[in-house]
Tab-separated table of C-alpha atoms in Angstrom:
chain	number	residue	atom	x	y	z
A	1	MET	CA	31.333	31.975	-37.015
A	2	ALA	CA	31.450	28.979	-36.053
A	3	GLY	CA	35.267	28.774	-35.261
A	4	GLY	CA	34.401	31.849	-32.487
A	5	THR	CA	31.629	30.334	-31.231
A	6	VAL	CA	33.167	26.437	-30.878
A	7	ARG	CA	35.585	28.543	-29.323
A	8	LEU	CA	33.274	30.207	-26.857
A	9	VAL	CA	32.414	27.800	-23.981
A	10	LEU	CA	36.208	26.983	-23.237
A	11	LEU	CA	36.571	29.800	-21.046
A	12	VAL	CA	33.866	29.090	-18.816
A	13	GLY	CA	35.885	25.736	-16.812
A	14	ALA	CA	38.046	27.721	-14.920
A	15	ALA	CA	36.312	30.950	-14.377
A	16	ALA	CA	34.932	29.667	-11.357
A	17	LEU	CA	37.009	27.570	-9.628
A	18	ALA	CA	40.585	29.112	-11.032
A	19	SER	CA	41.854	30.281	-7.193
A	20	GLY	CA	41.230	27.022	-5.826
A	21	SER	CA	39.347	23.309	-5.157
A	22	GLN	CA	38.032	21.715	-3.217
A	23	GLY	CA	40.487	18.706	-3.144
A	24	ASP	CA	43.266	20.931	-3.034
A	25	ARG	CA	42.204	22.970	0.070
A	26	GLU	CA	42.101	19.593	1.581
A	27	PRO	CA	44.942	19.549	4.722
A	28	VAL	CA	45.634	15.303	3.326
A	29	TYR	CA	46.158	16.244	0.132
A	30	ARG	CA	48.260	19.352	1.274
A	31	ASP	CA	50.424	17.181	3.607
A	32	CYS	CA	50.424	14.126	1.380
A	33	VAL	CA	51.998	17.107	-1.434
A	34	LEU	CA	54.703	18.891	0.847
A	35	ARG	CA	55.508	15.291	1.967
A	36	CYS	CA	56.244	13.461	-1.505
A	37	GLU	CA	58.193	16.882	-2.715
A	38	GLU	CA	60.510	16.694	0.558
A	39	ARG	CA	61.148	12.878	-0.358
A	40	ASN	CA	61.290	12.891	-3.800
A	41	CYS	CA	62.390	17.005	-5.331
A	42	SER	CA	65.546	17.016	-3.455
A	43	GLY	CA	69.041	16.109	-3.884
A	44	GLY	CA	69.780	12.473	-4.958
A	45	ALA	CA	65.785	12.013	-5.164
A	46	LEU	CA	65.410	14.118	-7.274
A	47	LYS	CA	68.210	13.382	-10.114
A	48	HIS	CA	67.050	9.742	-9.721
A	49	PHE	CA	63.266	11.192	-11.153
A	50	ARG	CA	64.969	12.904	-13.289
A	51	SER	CA	66.819	10.391	-14.852
A	52	ARG	CA	63.723	7.048	-14.887
A	53	GLN	CA	60.943	10.256	-16.068
A	54	PRO	CA	60.050	9.250	-19.764
A	55	ILE	CA	61.326	11.995	-22.222
A	56	TYR	CA	57.986	12.932	-23.798
A	57	MET	CA	57.010	13.738	-19.683
A	58	SER	CA	60.153	16.003	-19.415
A	59	LEU	CA	59.680	17.497	-23.368
A	60	ALA	CA	56.024	18.266	-22.145
A	61	GLY	CA	57.527	20.092	-19.014
A	62	TRP	CA	56.020	17.754	-16.220
A	63	THR	CA	57.883	18.101	-13.198
A	64	CYS	CA	59.294	16.621	-10.139
A	65	GLN	CA	56.303	17.961	-7.838
A	66	ASP	CA	53.711	17.867	-10.869
A	67	ASP	CA	54.131	14.062	-10.419
A	68	CYS	CA	53.161	14.835	-6.693
A	69	LYS	CA	50.022	16.473	-6.823
A	70	TYR	CA	49.093	14.296	-9.176
A	71	GLU	CA	49.503	11.272	-7.326
A	72	CYS	CA	48.270	13.159	-4.749
A	73	MET	CA	45.244	13.764	-6.285
A	74	TRP	CA	45.078	10.757	-6.521
A	75	VAL	CA	45.134	9.754	-2.711
A	76	THR	CA	42.762	11.996	-1.418
A	77	VAL	CA	40.225	10.785	-4.605
A	78	GLY	CA	40.594	7.598	-3.119
A	79	LEU	CA	39.936	8.828	0.044
A	80	TYR	CA	36.732	10.775	-0.385
A	81	LEU	CA	34.915	7.800	-2.173
A	82	GLN	CA	35.999	5.380	0.366
A	83	GLU	CA	34.021	7.848	2.949
A	84	GLY	CA	30.888	8.142	0.129
A	85	HIS	CA	31.839	11.755	-0.772
A	86	LYS	CA	31.349	13.117	-4.102
A	87	VAL	CA	34.406	13.561	-5.979
A	88	PRO	CA	36.126	16.460	-5.844
A	89	GLN	CA	37.762	19.094	-8.045
A	90	PHE	CA	41.718	19.877	-7.585
A	91	HIS	CA	43.247	23.965	-9.044
A	92	GLY	CA	39.604	23.898	-11.159
A	93	LYS	CA	40.204	20.520	-13.246
A	94	TRP	CA	38.157	17.085	-12.498
A	95	PRO	CA	40.975	14.374	-11.527
A	96	PHE	CA	41.339	12.806	-14.983
A	97	PHE	CA	43.696	9.706	-15.836
A	98	ARG	CA	46.737	11.013	-17.568
A	99	PHE	CA	48.327	9.554	-20.732
A	100	LEU	CA	51.633	9.769	-22.037
A	101	CYS	CA	52.268	13.363	-21.814
A	102	PHE	CA	48.836	14.215	-21.467
A	103	GLN	CA	47.094	15.624	-19.085
A	104	GLU	CA	43.446	15.754	-20.429
A	105	PRO	CA	43.647	13.353	-22.511
A	106	ALA	CA	39.645	12.937	-24.338
A	107	SER	CA	39.903	16.982	-24.566
A	108	ALA	CA	43.143	16.817	-26.190
A	109	VAL	CA	42.768	15.329	-28.937
A	110	ALA	CA	39.145	16.371	-29.075
A	111	SER	CA	40.631	19.475	-29.929
A	112	PHE	CA	43.698	18.510	-32.050
A	113	LEU	CA	40.767	16.500	-34.308
A	114	ASN	CA	38.650	19.915	-34.505
A	115	GLY	CA	41.905	21.930	-35.363
A	116	LEU	CA	42.347	18.802	-38.439
A	117	ALA	CA	38.774	19.421	-39.282
A	118	SER	CA	39.369	23.377	-40.367
A	119	LEU	CA	42.532	22.430	-41.585
A	120	VAL	CA	40.591	20.002	-44.330
A	121	MET	CA	38.147	22.212	-44.959
A	122	LEU	CA	40.219	25.307	-45.356
A	123	CYS	CA	42.350	23.123	-48.144
A	124	ARG	CA	39.058	22.645	-49.635
A	125	TYR	CA	37.841	25.998	-49.595
A	126	ARG	CA	41.001	27.095	-51.776
A	127	THR	CA	40.437	24.669	-53.859
A	128	SER	CA	36.859	25.482	-54.882
A	129	VAL	CA	36.832	28.855	-54.403
A	130	PRO	CA	39.105	31.976	-56.912
A	131	ALA	CA	41.381	34.091	-55.055
A	132	SER	CA	39.828	36.644	-57.043
A	133	SER	CA	36.853	36.395	-54.842
A	134	PRO	CA	36.141	39.053	-52.643
A	135	MET	CA	34.957	37.310	-48.699
A	136	TYR	CA	38.489	34.935	-49.954
A	137	PRO	CA	41.073	36.447	-48.076
A	138	THR	CA	38.162	37.053	-44.471
A	139	CYS	CA	37.665	33.142	-44.872
A	140	VAL	CA	41.186	32.435	-45.107
A	141	ALA	CA	42.676	34.524	-42.290
A	142	PHE	CA	39.357	33.532	-40.674
A	143	ALA	CA	40.441	29.784	-41.060
A	144	TRP	CA	44.114	30.297	-40.261
A	145	VAL	CA	43.166	31.900	-36.673
A	146	SER	CA	41.017	29.314	-35.947
A	147	LEU	CA	43.919	27.190	-36.811
A	148	ASN	CA	46.308	28.859	-34.030
A	149	ALA	CA	43.017	28.650	-31.884
A	150	TRP	CA	42.870	25.186	-31.566
A	151	PHE	CA	46.829	24.577	-31.445
A	152	TRP	CA	46.717	26.415	-28.302
A	153	SER	CA	43.309	24.272	-26.863
A	154	THR	CA	45.574	21.197	-27.534
A	155	VAL	CA	48.568	22.487	-25.718
A	156	PHE	CA	46.966	23.778	-22.451
A	157	HIS	CA	44.790	20.185	-22.063
A	158	THR	CA	48.203	18.161	-22.603
A	159	ARG	CA	49.718	20.623	-20.321
A	160	ASP	CA	47.960	22.967	-18.300
A	161	THR	CA	50.748	25.991	-16.950
A	162	ASP	CA	50.252	29.635	-17.050
A	163	VAL	CA	51.219	30.422	-20.394
A	164	THR	CA	49.250	27.678	-21.987
A	165	GLU	CA	46.475	28.704	-20.541
A	166	LYS	CA	46.696	32.649	-21.167
A	167	MET	CA	47.720	31.327	-24.702
A	168	ASP	CA	44.380	29.751	-25.103
A	169	TYR	CA	42.321	31.958	-23.707
A	170	PHE	CA	43.512	35.015	-26.094
A	171	CYS	CA	43.125	32.787	-29.438
A	172	ALA	CA	40.030	32.337	-27.591
A	173	SER	CA	39.027	35.480	-27.851
A	174	THR	CA	41.462	36.634	-31.000
A	175	VAL	CA	38.917	33.808	-32.797
A	176	ILE	CA	35.709	35.539	-31.322
A	177	LEU	CA	36.135	38.858	-32.375
A	178	HIS	CA	37.129	37.633	-35.990
A	179	SER	CA	34.306	36.111	-36.577
A	180	VAL	CA	32.757	39.109	-36.119
A	181	TYR	CA	34.393	41.003	-38.569
A	182	LEU	CA	33.262	38.062	-40.800
A	183	CYS	CA	30.271	38.595	-40.395
A	184	CYS	CA	30.560	42.350	-40.830
A	185	VAL	CA	32.404	41.481	-43.982
A	186	ARG	CA	30.152	39.274	-45.034
A	187	THR	CA	27.024	41.163	-44.390
A	188	VAL	CA	27.416	44.436	-45.170
A	189	GLY	CA	31.382	44.856	-46.400
A	190	LEU	CA	31.224	43.232	-49.651
A	191	GLN	CA	29.057	46.793	-50.246
A	192	ARG	CA	30.088	48.436	-47.675
A	193	PRO	CA	34.677	48.607	-48.065
A	194	ALA	CA	34.918	50.983	-45.600
A	195	VAL	CA	32.724	50.300	-42.805
A	196	ALA	CA	34.897	47.120	-43.213
A	197	SER	CA	38.083	48.764	-42.550
A	198	ALA	CA	36.769	50.942	-39.660
A	199	PHE	CA	35.174	48.069	-37.892
A	200	ARG	CA	37.741	45.558	-38.423
A	201	ALA	CA	40.826	48.561	-37.076
A	202	LEU	CA	37.770	48.725	-33.776
A	203	LEU	CA	38.229	44.994	-33.092
A	204	LEU	CA	41.973	44.911	-33.692
A	205	LEU	CA	42.093	47.827	-30.499
A	206	MET	CA	39.781	45.834	-28.727
A	207	LEU	CA	42.065	43.209	-28.328
A	208	THR	CA	44.064	44.916	-27.500
A	209	ALA	CA	43.029	46.285	-25.225
A	210	HIS	CA	41.665	43.424	-23.891
A	211	VAL	CA	44.897	41.623	-23.915
A	212	SER	CA	46.875	43.700	-22.279
A	213	TYR	CA	44.818	44.354	-19.620
A	214	LEU	CA	44.603	41.067	-18.549
A	215	SER	CA	48.380	40.645	-18.706
A	216	LEU	CA	49.848	43.857	-17.707
A	217	VAL	CA	47.029	44.204	-15.179
A	218	ARG	CA	45.060	41.558	-13.458
A	219	PHE	CA	44.093	38.062	-15.108
A	220	ASP	CA	40.242	38.621	-14.463
A	221	TYR	CA	38.262	35.874	-15.140
A	222	GLY	CA	35.142	37.037	-14.367
A	223	TYR	CA	36.236	39.825	-16.829
A	224	ASN	CA	36.967	37.661	-19.378
A	225	LEU	CA	34.342	35.600	-19.601
A	226	ALA	CA	32.171	38.078	-20.091
A	227	ALA	CA	33.812	39.443	-22.839
A	228	ASN	CA	33.861	37.084	-24.709
A	229	VAL	CA	29.855	35.757	-23.857
A	230	ALA	CA	29.414	39.228	-25.053
A	231	ILE	CA	31.101	39.563	-28.221
A	232	GLY	CA	29.885	35.683	-28.657
A	233	LEU	CA	26.319	37.050	-28.089
A	234	VAL	CA	26.441	39.919	-30.715
A	235	ASN	CA	27.889	37.516	-33.524
A	236	ALA	CA	25.351	35.250	-32.881
A	237	ALA	CA	22.336	37.235	-33.142
A	238	TRP	CA	23.742	39.519	-36.385
A	239	TRP	CA	24.472	36.048	-38.533
A	240	LEU	CA	20.823	35.329	-37.077
A	241	THR	CA	19.618	38.798	-37.897
A	242	TRP	CA	21.138	38.532	-41.769
A	243	CYS	CA	19.927	34.949	-42.438
A	244	LEU	CA	15.978	35.858	-41.163
A	245	ARG	CA	16.348	39.109	-43.193
A	246	ASN	CA	17.105	38.058	-46.719
A	247	ARG	CA	15.605	34.530	-46.177
A	248	GLN	CA	13.492	35.101	-48.975
A	249	ARG	CA	15.896	36.240	-51.425
A	250	LEU	CA	18.636	34.125	-50.429
A	251	PRO	CA	17.610	30.242	-50.543
A	252	HIS	CA	20.405	28.389	-48.744
A	253	VAL	CA	20.892	31.047	-45.402
A	254	HIS	CA	18.309	28.200	-43.742
A	255	LYS	CA	21.354	26.381	-43.274
A	256	CYS	CA	23.429	29.332	-42.065
A	257	ILE	CA	20.370	29.570	-39.103
A	258	VAL	CA	21.077	25.967	-38.666
A	259	VAL	CA	24.519	25.939	-38.058
A	260	VAL	CA	24.432	28.516	-36.126
A	261	LEU	CA	20.866	27.515	-33.783
A	262	LEU	CA	23.249	24.032	-33.262
A	263	LEU	CA	26.632	26.212	-32.189
A	264	GLN	CA	24.471	27.439	-29.263
A	265	GLY	CA	22.925	24.597	-28.858
A	266	LEU	CA	26.105	22.006	-28.290
A	267	SER	CA	27.137	25.039	-25.895
A	268	LEU	CA	24.837	24.182	-23.558
A	269	LEU	CA	26.541	20.742	-22.918
A	270	GLU	CA	28.770	22.818	-20.582
A	271	LEU	CA	26.196	23.201	-18.259
A	272	LEU	CA	26.590	18.895	-17.538
A	273	ASP	CA	29.221	19.796	-15.577
A	274	PHE	CA	30.043	15.572	-14.050
A	275	PRO	CA	33.561	13.904	-13.202
A	276	PRO	CA	34.899	12.393	-15.580
A	277	LEU	CA	33.838	9.040	-17.076
A	278	PHE	CA	36.535	6.120	-16.387
A	279	TRP	CA	38.453	9.388	-15.561
A	280	VAL	CA	38.984	10.813	-19.127
A	281	LEU	CA	35.897	12.069	-20.834
A	282	ASP	CA	33.811	14.645	-19.301
A	283	ALA	CA	31.654	17.501	-20.025
A	284	HIS	CA	34.229	19.151	-21.498
A	285	ALA	CA	35.266	16.584	-23.217
A	286	ILE	CA	32.051	15.549	-25.043
A	287	TRP	CA	31.359	18.999	-26.131
A	288	HIS	CA	35.125	19.315	-27.924
A	289	VAL	CA	34.131	16.459	-29.647
A	290	SER	CA	30.531	17.038	-30.682
A	291	THR	CA	31.661	20.454	-32.641
A	292	ILE	CA	34.157	18.398	-34.627
A	293	PRO	CA	31.152	17.843	-37.201
A	294	VAL	CA	30.165	22.051	-36.987
A	295	HIS	CA	33.601	23.077	-39.199
A	296	VAL	CA	32.485	20.864	-41.838
A	297	LEU	CA	29.370	21.804	-42.423
A	298	PHE	CA	29.984	25.391	-41.346
A	299	PHE	CA	32.467	25.633	-44.189
A	300	ARG	CA	30.166	23.728	-46.820
A	301	TRP	CA	26.974	25.591	-45.616
A	302	VAL	CA	27.823	29.468	-45.288
A	303	LEU	CA	31.232	29.812	-46.911
A	304	LEU	CA	30.872	27.575	-49.820
A	305	PRO	CA	27.475	28.631	-50.571
A	306	ALA	CA	28.169	32.242	-50.336
A	307	ARG	CA	31.427	32.695	-52.403
A	308	PRO	CA	31.010	35.671	-55.037
A	309	CYS	CA	31.504	33.870	-58.311
A	310	LEU	CA	32.318	36.505	-60.249
A	311	PRO	CA	31.113	40.411	-59.309
A	312	LEU	CA	27.865	40.814	-61.236
A	313	ARG	CA	28.529	44.011	-62.554
A	314	GLY	CA	31.701	42.441	-64.369
A	315	LEU	CA	30.094	39.987	-65.530
A	316	CYS	CA	27.259	42.086	-67.016
A	317	ALA	CA	30.565	43.825	-68.783
A	318	LEU	CA	30.886	40.125	-70.498
A	319	VAL	CA	27.742	38.246	-71.374
A	320	THR	CA	25.301	40.580	-73.554
A	321	HIS	CA	22.376	38.720	-72.993
A	322	CYS	CA	22.229	39.058	-69.590
A	323	PRO	CA	18.555	41.303	-68.835
A	324	LEU	CA	19.812	43.386	-66.544
A	325	ALA	CA	20.690	46.588	-67.109
A	326	CYS	CA	24.236	46.414	-64.815
A	327	ASN	CA	25.563	49.338	-65.835
A	328	THR	CA	22.308	51.688	-64.714
A	329	PRO	CA	21.404	51.923	-60.935
A	330	PRO	CA	20.480	50.539	-59.141
A	331	CYS	CA	21.922	46.847	-59.953
A	332	PRO	CA	20.762	43.668	-58.252
A	333	GLN	CA	23.092	43.147	-54.734
A	334	GLY	CA	24.568	40.001	-54.219
A	335	THR	CA	27.133	37.365	-56.228
A	336	LEU	CA	25.812	35.299	-58.917
A	337	SER	CA	25.302	32.690	-56.682
A	338	GLU	CA	22.834	33.782	-54.912
A	339	LEU	CA	21.494	35.740	-57.686
A	340	CYS	CA	20.643	32.468	-59.888
A	341	LEU	CA	19.632	30.067	-56.682
A	342	SER	CA	16.856	33.128	-56.295
A	343	GLY	CA	15.713	33.415	-59.367
A	344	LEU	CA	17.320	37.516	-60.202
A	345	LEU	CA	18.973	36.340	-63.168
A	346	PRO	CA	17.453	33.807	-65.439
A	347	TRP	CA	20.044	32.328	-67.017
A	348	PRO	CA	19.955	29.224	-69.824
A	349	THR	CA	18.922	25.990	-67.983
A	350	ALA	CA	21.968	24.066	-67.895
A	351	PHE	CA	23.667	27.298	-66.442
A	352	TRP	CA	21.841	27.762	-64.272
A	353	LYS	CA	21.952	23.622	-63.130
A	354	MET	CA	25.833	24.155	-63.157
A	355	THR	CA	26.092	27.523	-60.839
A	356	ALA	CA	23.904	25.885	-58.813
A	357	SER	CA	24.720	22.665	-58.227
A	358	THR	CA	28.525	24.239	-57.363
A	359	CYS	CA	26.521	26.080	-55.102
């Protein structure tokens, strides 16, 4: 859920202006780029450029043409500011100061930190939750899918190319769909595994069709944005509905509501589109930074409290003083953690405190 919603707004930035922006349509910019390439990007001048280009720049794929666009971008920005005009965008992006090989340094670093937070919480989850837990495979898979998405987000903000852009978009879509699957397993699949399996097959088919259309037919930014926004809203509505329906039985679900609403609220930062502060920090980067703690909140408030300690039916077979006849339907639904916290299992005080403290 967290990774999906966090990644959702990544798709907004380039959709509106991907085909061109005011800055790169300016004749002064186009003429500057043309003259720079003629002067520096052929023959001996190109060899000289390559000989003095830092190794990290060449490894990141920066070419002579890219350097010309970068230098001419700042020439154009300077003229705009000198004439008292607003800062224009270039190729759908605000102008950023390049640091080392990082095209958008603040967003790249923030994406890396989001991935690092996901990795830390994944390690914590794996050490805290037994592998036999029914939710364990789904949660771990979701964490790895999120890590992959944040990796490509970091790469994309480091170096924007057709390949890195597509990988960023496709991985974001994968996270959003997997977050819906995680919601399905958590709310329905534990009681009806067949439903979760069928839903997983449907989501895989949707992802395949989505990626195939964007790769083989047309890379439609508007369609891509609409599809991911729709799935993201379904995901948020599903979680909130489940939380509200179970708020009396499961005391911890209010924390899930906080996480969902927090993620939706942080997404509004993308609406504050403005030129980068100090040519480094724009609204998108601020939004990226603000989502870093959400990974901790999500794993701590949503996944860890909901982990199944033991299936209730198996527990009742082992514990003789269980007050519930679990071998006779209907058996109470929920994990041991949830039933203890909701008071359905009146365990001895010491055991109840131990269970509650771990949940």
